[in-house]
Coordinates of C-alpha atoms in Angstrom, one line a residue:
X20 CA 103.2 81.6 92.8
X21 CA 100.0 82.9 90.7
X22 CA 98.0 82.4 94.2
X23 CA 100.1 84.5 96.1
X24 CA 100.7 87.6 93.7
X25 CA 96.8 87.8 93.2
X26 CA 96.1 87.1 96.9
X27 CA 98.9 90.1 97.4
X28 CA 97.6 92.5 94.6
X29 CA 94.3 92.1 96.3
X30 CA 95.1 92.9 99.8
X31 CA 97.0 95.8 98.0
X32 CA 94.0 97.0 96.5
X33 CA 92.0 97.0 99.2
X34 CA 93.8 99.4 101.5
X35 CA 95.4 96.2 103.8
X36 CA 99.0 97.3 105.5
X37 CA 102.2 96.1 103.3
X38 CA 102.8 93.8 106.1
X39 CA 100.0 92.0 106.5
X40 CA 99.1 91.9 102.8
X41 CA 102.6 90.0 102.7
X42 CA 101.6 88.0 105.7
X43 CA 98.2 87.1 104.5
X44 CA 99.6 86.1 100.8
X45 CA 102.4 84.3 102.5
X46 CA 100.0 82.3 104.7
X47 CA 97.7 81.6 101.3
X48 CA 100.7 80.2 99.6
X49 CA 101.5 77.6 102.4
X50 CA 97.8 76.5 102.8
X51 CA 96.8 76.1 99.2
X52 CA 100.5 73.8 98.8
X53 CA 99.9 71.9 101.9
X54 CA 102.8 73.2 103.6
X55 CA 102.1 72.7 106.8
X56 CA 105.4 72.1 108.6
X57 CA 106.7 75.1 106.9
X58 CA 102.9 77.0 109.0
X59 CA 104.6 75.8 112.0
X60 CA 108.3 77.6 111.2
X61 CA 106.3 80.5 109.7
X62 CA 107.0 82.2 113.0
X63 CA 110.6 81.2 113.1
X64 CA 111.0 82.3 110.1
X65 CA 110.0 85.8 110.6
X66 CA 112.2 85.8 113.5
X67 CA 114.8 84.5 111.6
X68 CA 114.3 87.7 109.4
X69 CA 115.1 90.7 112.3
X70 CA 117.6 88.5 114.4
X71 CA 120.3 90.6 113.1
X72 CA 122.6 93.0 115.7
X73 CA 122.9 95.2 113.1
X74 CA 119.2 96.1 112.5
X75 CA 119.2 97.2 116.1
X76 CA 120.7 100.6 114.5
X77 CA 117.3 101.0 113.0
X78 CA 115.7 102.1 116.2
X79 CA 118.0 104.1 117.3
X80 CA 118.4 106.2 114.6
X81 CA 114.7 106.5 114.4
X82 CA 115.2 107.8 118.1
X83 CA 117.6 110.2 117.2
X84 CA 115.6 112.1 114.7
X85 CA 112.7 112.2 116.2
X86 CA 114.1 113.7 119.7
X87 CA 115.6 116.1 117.0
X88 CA 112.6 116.8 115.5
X89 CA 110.8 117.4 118.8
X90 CA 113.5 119.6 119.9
X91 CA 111.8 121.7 117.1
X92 CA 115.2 121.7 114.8
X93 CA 113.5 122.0 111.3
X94 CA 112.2 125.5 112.0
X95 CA 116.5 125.9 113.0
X96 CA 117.7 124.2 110.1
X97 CA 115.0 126.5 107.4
X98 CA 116.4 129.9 109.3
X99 CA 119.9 128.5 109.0
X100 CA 119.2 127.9 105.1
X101 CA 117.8 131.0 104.5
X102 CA 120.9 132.7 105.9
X103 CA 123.1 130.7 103.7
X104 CA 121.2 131.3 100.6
X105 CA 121.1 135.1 100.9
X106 CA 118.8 137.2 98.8
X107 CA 118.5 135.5 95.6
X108 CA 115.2 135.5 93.1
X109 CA 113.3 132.1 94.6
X110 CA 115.4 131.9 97.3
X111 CA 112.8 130.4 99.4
X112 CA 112.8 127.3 96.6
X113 CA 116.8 127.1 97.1
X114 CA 116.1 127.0 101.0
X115 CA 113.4 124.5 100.9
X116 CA 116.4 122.0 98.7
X117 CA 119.4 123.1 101.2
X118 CA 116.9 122.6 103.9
X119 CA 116.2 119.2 103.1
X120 CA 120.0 118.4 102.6
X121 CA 120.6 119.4 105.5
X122 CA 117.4 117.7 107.6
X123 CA 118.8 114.5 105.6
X124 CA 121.6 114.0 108.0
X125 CA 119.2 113.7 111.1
X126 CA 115.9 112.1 110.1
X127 CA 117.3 108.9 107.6
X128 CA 113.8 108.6 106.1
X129 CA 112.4 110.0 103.0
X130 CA 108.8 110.3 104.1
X131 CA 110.0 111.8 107.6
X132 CA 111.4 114.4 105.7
X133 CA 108.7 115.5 103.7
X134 CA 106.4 115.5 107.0
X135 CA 109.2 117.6 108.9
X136 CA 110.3 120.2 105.9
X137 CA 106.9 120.0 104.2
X138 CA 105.0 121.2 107.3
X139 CA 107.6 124.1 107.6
X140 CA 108.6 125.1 104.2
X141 CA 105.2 124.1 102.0
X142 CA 102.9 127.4 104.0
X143 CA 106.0 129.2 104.0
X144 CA 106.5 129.3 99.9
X145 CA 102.6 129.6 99.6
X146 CA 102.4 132.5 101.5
X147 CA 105.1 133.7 99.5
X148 CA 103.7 133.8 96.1
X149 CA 104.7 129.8 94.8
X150 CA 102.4 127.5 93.6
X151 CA 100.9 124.9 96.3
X152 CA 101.5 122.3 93.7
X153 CA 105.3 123.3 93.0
X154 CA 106.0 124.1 96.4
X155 CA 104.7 120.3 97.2
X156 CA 106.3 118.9 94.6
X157 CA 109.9 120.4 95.6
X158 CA 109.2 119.6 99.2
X159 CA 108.8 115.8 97.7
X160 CA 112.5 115.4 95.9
X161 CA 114.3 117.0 98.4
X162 CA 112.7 114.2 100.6
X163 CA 114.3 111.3 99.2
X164 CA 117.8 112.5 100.1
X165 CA 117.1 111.6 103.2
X166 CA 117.7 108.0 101.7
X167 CA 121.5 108.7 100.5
X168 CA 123.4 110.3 103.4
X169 CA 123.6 108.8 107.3
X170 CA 122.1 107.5 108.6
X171 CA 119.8 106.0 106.0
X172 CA 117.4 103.4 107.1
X173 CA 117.9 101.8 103.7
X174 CA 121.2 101.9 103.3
X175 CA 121.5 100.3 106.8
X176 CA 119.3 97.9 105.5
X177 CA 120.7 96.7 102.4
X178 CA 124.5 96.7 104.3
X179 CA 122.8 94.2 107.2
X180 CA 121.1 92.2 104.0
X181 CA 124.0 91.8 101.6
X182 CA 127.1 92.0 104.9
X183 CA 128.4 95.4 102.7
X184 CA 129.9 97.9 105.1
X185 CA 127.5 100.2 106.3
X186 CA 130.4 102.9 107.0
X187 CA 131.1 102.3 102.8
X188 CA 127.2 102.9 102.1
X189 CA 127.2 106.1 104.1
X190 CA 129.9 107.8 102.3
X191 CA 128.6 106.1 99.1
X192 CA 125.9 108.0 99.0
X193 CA 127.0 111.4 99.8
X194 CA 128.4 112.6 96.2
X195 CA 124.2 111.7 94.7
X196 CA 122.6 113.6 97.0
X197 CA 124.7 116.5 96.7
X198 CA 124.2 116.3 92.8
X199 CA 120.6 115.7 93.2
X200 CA 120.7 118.5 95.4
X201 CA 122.6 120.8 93.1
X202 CA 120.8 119.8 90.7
X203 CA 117.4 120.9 92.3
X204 CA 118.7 124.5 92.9
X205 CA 119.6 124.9 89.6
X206 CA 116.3 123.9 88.3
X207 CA 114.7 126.1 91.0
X208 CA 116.7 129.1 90.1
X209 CA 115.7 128.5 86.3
X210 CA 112.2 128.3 87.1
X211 CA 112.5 131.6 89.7
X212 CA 113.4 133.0 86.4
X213 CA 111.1 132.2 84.1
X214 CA 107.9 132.7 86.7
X215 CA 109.2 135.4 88.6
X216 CA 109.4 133.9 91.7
X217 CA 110.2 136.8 94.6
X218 CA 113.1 137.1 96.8
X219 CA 112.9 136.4 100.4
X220 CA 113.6 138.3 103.3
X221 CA 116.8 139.0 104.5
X222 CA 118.0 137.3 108.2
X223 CA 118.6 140.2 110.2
X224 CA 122.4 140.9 110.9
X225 CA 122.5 140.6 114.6
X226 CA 120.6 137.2 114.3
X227 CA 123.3 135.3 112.0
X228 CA 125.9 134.4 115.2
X229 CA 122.9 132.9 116.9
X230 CA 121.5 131.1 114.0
X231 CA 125.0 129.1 113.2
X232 CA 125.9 128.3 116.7
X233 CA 122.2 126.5 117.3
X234 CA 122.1 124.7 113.9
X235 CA 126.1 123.4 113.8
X236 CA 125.4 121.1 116.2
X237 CA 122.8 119.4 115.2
X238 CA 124.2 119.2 111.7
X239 CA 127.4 117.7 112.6
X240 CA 125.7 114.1 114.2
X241 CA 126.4 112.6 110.3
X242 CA 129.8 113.6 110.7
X243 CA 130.2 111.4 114.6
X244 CA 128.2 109.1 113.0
X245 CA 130.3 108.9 109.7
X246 CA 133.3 109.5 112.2
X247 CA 132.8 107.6 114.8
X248 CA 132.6 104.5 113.0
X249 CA 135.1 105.0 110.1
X250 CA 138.0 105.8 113.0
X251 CA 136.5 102.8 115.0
X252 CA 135.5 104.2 117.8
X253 CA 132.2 102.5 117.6
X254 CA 130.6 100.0 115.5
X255 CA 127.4 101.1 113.4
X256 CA 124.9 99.9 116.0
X257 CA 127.2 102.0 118.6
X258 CA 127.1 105.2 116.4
X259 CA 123.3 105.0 116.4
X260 CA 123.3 104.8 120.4
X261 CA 125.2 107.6 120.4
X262 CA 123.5 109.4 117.5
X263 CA 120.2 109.1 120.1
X264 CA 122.2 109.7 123.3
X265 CA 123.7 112.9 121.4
X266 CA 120.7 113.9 119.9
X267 CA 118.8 113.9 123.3
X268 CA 122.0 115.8 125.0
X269 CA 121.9 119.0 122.5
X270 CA 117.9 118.8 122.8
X271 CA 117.5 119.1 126.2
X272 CA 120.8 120.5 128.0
X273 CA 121.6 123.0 124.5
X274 CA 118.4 124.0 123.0
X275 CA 116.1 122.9 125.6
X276 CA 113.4 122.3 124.2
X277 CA 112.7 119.1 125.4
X278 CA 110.4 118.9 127.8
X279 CA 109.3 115.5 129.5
X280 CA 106.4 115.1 127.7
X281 CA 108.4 115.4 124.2
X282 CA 110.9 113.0 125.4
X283 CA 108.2 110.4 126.0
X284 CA 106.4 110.8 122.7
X285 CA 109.7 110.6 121.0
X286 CA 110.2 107.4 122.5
X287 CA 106.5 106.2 121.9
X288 CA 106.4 107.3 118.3
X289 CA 110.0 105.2 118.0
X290 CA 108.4 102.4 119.6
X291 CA 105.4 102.4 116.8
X292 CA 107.4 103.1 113.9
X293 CA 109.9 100.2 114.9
X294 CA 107.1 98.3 115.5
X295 CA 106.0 98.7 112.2
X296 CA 109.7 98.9 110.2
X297 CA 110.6 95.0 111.4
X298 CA 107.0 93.8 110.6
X299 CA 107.5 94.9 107.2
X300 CA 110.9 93.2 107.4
X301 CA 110.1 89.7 109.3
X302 CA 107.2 89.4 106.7
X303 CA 109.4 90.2 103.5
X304 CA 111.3 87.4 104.8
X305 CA 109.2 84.8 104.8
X306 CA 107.9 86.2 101.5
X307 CA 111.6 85.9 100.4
X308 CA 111.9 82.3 101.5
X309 CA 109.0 81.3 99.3
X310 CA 110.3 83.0 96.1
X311 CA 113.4 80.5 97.2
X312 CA 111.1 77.7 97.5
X313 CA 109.3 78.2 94.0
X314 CA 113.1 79.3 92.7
X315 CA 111.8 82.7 91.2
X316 CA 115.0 84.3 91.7
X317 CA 117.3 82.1 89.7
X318 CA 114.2 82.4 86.7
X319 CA 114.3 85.8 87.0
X320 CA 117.5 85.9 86.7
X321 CA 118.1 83.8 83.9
X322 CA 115.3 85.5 81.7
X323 CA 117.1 88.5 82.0
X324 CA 120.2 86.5 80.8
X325 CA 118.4 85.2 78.1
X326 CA 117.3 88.9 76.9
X327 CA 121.0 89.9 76.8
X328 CA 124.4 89.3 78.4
X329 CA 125.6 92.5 78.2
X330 CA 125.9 94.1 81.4
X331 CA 125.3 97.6 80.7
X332 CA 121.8 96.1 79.2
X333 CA 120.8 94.0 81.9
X334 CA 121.7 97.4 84.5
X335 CA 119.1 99.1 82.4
X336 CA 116.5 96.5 82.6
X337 CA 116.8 96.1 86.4
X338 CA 116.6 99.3 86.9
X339 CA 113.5 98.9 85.0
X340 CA 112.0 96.4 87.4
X341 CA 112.8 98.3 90.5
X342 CA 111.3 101.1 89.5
X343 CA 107.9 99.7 88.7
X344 CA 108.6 97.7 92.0
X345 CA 109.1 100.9 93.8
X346 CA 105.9 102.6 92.6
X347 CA 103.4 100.0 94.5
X348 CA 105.9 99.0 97.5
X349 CA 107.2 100.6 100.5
X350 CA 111.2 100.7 100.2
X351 CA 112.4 98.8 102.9
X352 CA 109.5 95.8 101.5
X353 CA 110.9 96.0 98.4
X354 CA 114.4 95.7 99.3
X355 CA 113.7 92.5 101.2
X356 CA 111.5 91.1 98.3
X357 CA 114.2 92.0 96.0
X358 CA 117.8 90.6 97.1
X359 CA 117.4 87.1 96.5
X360 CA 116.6 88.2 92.8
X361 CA 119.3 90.8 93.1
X362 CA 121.8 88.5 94.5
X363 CA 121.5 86.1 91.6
X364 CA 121.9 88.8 89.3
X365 CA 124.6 90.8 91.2
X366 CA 127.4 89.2 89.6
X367 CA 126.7 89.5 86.1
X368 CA 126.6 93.3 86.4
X369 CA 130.4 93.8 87.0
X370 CA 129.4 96.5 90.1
X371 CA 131.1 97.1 93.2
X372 CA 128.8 95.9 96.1
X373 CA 128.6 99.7 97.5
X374 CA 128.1 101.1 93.9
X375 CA 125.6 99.3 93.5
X376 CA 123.3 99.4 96.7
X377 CA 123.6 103.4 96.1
X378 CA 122.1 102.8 93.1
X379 CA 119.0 100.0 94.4
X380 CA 118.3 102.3 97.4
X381 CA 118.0 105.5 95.2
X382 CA 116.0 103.6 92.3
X383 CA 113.3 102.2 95.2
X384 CA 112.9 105.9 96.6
X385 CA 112.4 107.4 93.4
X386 CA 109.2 105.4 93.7
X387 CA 107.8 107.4 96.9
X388 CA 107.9 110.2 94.7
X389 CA 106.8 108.8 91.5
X390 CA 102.8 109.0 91.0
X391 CA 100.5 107.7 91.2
X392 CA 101.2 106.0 94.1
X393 CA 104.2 107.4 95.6
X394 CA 104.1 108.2 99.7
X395 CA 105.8 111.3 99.8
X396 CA 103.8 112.9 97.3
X397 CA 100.7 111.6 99.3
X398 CA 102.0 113.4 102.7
X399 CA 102.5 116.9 100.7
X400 CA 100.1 117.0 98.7
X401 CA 97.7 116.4 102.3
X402 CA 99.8 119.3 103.6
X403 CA 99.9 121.6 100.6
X404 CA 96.4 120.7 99.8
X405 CA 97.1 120.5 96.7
X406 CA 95.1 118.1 94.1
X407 CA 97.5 115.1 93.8
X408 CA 97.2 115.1 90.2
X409 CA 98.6 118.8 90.2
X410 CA 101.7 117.5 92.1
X411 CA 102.3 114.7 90.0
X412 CA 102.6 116.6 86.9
X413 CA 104.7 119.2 88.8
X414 CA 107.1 117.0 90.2
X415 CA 107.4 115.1 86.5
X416 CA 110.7 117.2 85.6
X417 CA 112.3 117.1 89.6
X418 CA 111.5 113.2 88.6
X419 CA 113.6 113.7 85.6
X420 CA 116.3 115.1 87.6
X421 CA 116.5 111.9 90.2
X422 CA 116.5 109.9 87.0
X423 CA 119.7 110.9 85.8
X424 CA 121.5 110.9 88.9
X425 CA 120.4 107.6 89.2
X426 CA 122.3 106.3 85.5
X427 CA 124.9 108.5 86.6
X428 CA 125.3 106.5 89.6
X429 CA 125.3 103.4 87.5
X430 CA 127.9 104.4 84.9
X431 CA 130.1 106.7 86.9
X432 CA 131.6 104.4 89.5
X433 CA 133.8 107.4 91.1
X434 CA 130.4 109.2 91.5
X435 CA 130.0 106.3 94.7
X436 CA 133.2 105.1 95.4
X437 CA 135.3 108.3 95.3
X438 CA 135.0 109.0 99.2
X439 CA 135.0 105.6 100.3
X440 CA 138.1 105.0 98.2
X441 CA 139.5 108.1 99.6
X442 CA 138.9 107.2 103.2
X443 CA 140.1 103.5 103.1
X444 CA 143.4 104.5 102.1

């Protein structure tokens, strides 16, 4: 197994794709052990990893919010904002978080969301008076709500990984991501405060009617997704058919704004990024099936064991390892990598399934935001030009924030399981 980390690490280092550096260590492994009729099932294998119905959600939902995205919502969704947070002192900061709530519903990934708010939102605070740094860094959090509320690529993919209802993960994760988002106001109104941030323009009376009635309906596909599948209407890879078929309906027949020519690059930059998403997958499972082979999961498992028994302890020190895991891997790598270790360890923890896939998903996308390596902050600190440095030590606090959200999430089981609870009844 030292071959294969070192081979990995190395790949890492030197700029290969996440994919094929798991590929290429994979491959490594089974040559230097003289593997070769497991070479000749590697490709089964990796099949074996994305022959899931379920996963077929994952393009669609990709489809959906990037038809929304060409339809040119965001700029919708920020006027909508600012109309709902009024004139307050660094209201443009409150926007840019209730912005990004409300994006999360539609795009399902973290770093689409910084691309989509940051490009809107990052000029917009600059030009008002905010720090590039700040303004990136705020841009970054609110990103990784993206990862809590449907239709969450991760969530999707630890429910297809574990066979824990994807319906259950949705509503899991809505109660975080408000609090993350609450939270995130109330440490941008504080700073407004202490830095003097200014107040933003007022939205023009007359322009309020028109405002709501083109952002409701693209902020209600969560709710038919969330709907649609908790009344039974359609399963999860159904809702995400829909989700697109919706999303391309209000786009072009309510907004139009879809032209042609945005419809097809919609559909060619789903194609790539699908393309890319089951790579990363189909070569985290072969990379799973040789932890299985060297049994790293069940000595992982029972060093952790050995440290302590008590299951409060041994949440602390996962969370631990996922969150150095999440600072060098891509989310839905890492979840792959990690469920065979997690599924030993699952039962000692005394967590409900749901409660605790709310809490792996949000640990892993802390790490897109945690420096020095984290994506998101990569994508706004290109857009806010900002030194990345400068946004690392400005998003150290907002890091804070996602940090206790995340124990709460751990020891608050209601904090999860309230509305799925609520709605099973």
């Amino acid at each position: 197994m030292t071959l294969y980390l070192a081979i990995f690490a190395l790949c890492m280092i030197l700029g290969v794709p996440i994919a094929f550096s798991l590929g290429l260590a994979s491959v490594a492994y089974l040559f230097a052990y003289d593997q070769w009729q497991l070479m000749i099932g590697f490709p089964q294998k990796m099949i074996a990893g994305i022959d899931n119905f379920v996963l077929l959600t994952i393009p669609f939902f990709i489809l959906a919010g990037n038809l929304m995205n060409s339809a040119d919502l965001t700029r919708q969704i920020v006027r909508f904002a600012q109309m709902l947070v009024g004139r307050v002192r660094g209201g443009l900061a409150v926007v840019n978080v209730v912005a990004s709530m409300m994006f999360s519903g539609i795009s399902g990934a973290a770093t689409s969301e910084a691309s989509a708010i940051g490009s809107v939102m990052i000029p917009a605070m600059v030009r008002d008076g905010y720090k590039a740094a700040y303004a990136a860094a705020l841009t970054a959090a609110g990103s990784i709500l993206g990862s809590l509320v449907p239709p969450s690529l991760s969530l999707i993919l630890y429910g297809v990984l574990t066979g824990t209802s994807i319906a259950d993960l949705f509503l899991a994760g809505i109660l975080p991501a408000f609090l993350i988002c609450g939270l995130l106001i109330g440490y941008a109104l504080w700073r407004a405060r202490v830095e003097d941030h200014p107040m933003p323009q007022p939205v023009p009376r007359e322009e309020r009617l028109g405002l709501a009635m083109r952002a409701i309906p693209a902020l209600l596909l969560p709710v038919i997704i969330v709907g649609g599948i908790r009344s039974g209407a359609f399963t999860p890879t159904e809702a995400a058919a829909v989700a697109a078929l919706y999303a391309l309906i209000i786009g072009g027949l309510l907004y139009r704004t879809l032209s042609p020519g945005k419809i097809g690059q919609a559909f060619y930059d789903t194609a790539t990024m699908t393309a890319g998403v089951m790579l990363i997958v189909a070569m985290a499972s072969m990379t799973s099936f040789i932890l299985g082979i060297e049994n790293i999961p069940r000595s992982i498992a029972a060093q952790l064991v050995s440290v302590s028994d008590n299951p409060w302890v041994l949440i602390l020190l996962l969370n631990l390892v996922l969150l150095v895991l999440g600072l060098f891997l891509e989310p839905l790598a890492a979840l792959v990598l990690a469920m065979p270790i997690l599924n030993e360890v699952f039962p000692l923890l005394g967590l409900d399934p749901v409660q605790f896939g709310v809490m792996v998903v949000l640990n892993l996308m802390i790490g897109l935001i945690t420096p020095p390596v984290g994506l998101c902050l990569f994508i706004v600190s290109a857009i806010s030009r900002a030194p990345l440095e400068r946004v690392s030590l400005a998003i150290l606090p907002m890091i804070g924030i996602c940090l206790f959200v995340l124990l709460m999430v751990a020891a608050v089981p209601s904090l999860s399981l309230l509305l799925p609870q609520i709605l099973n009844r």
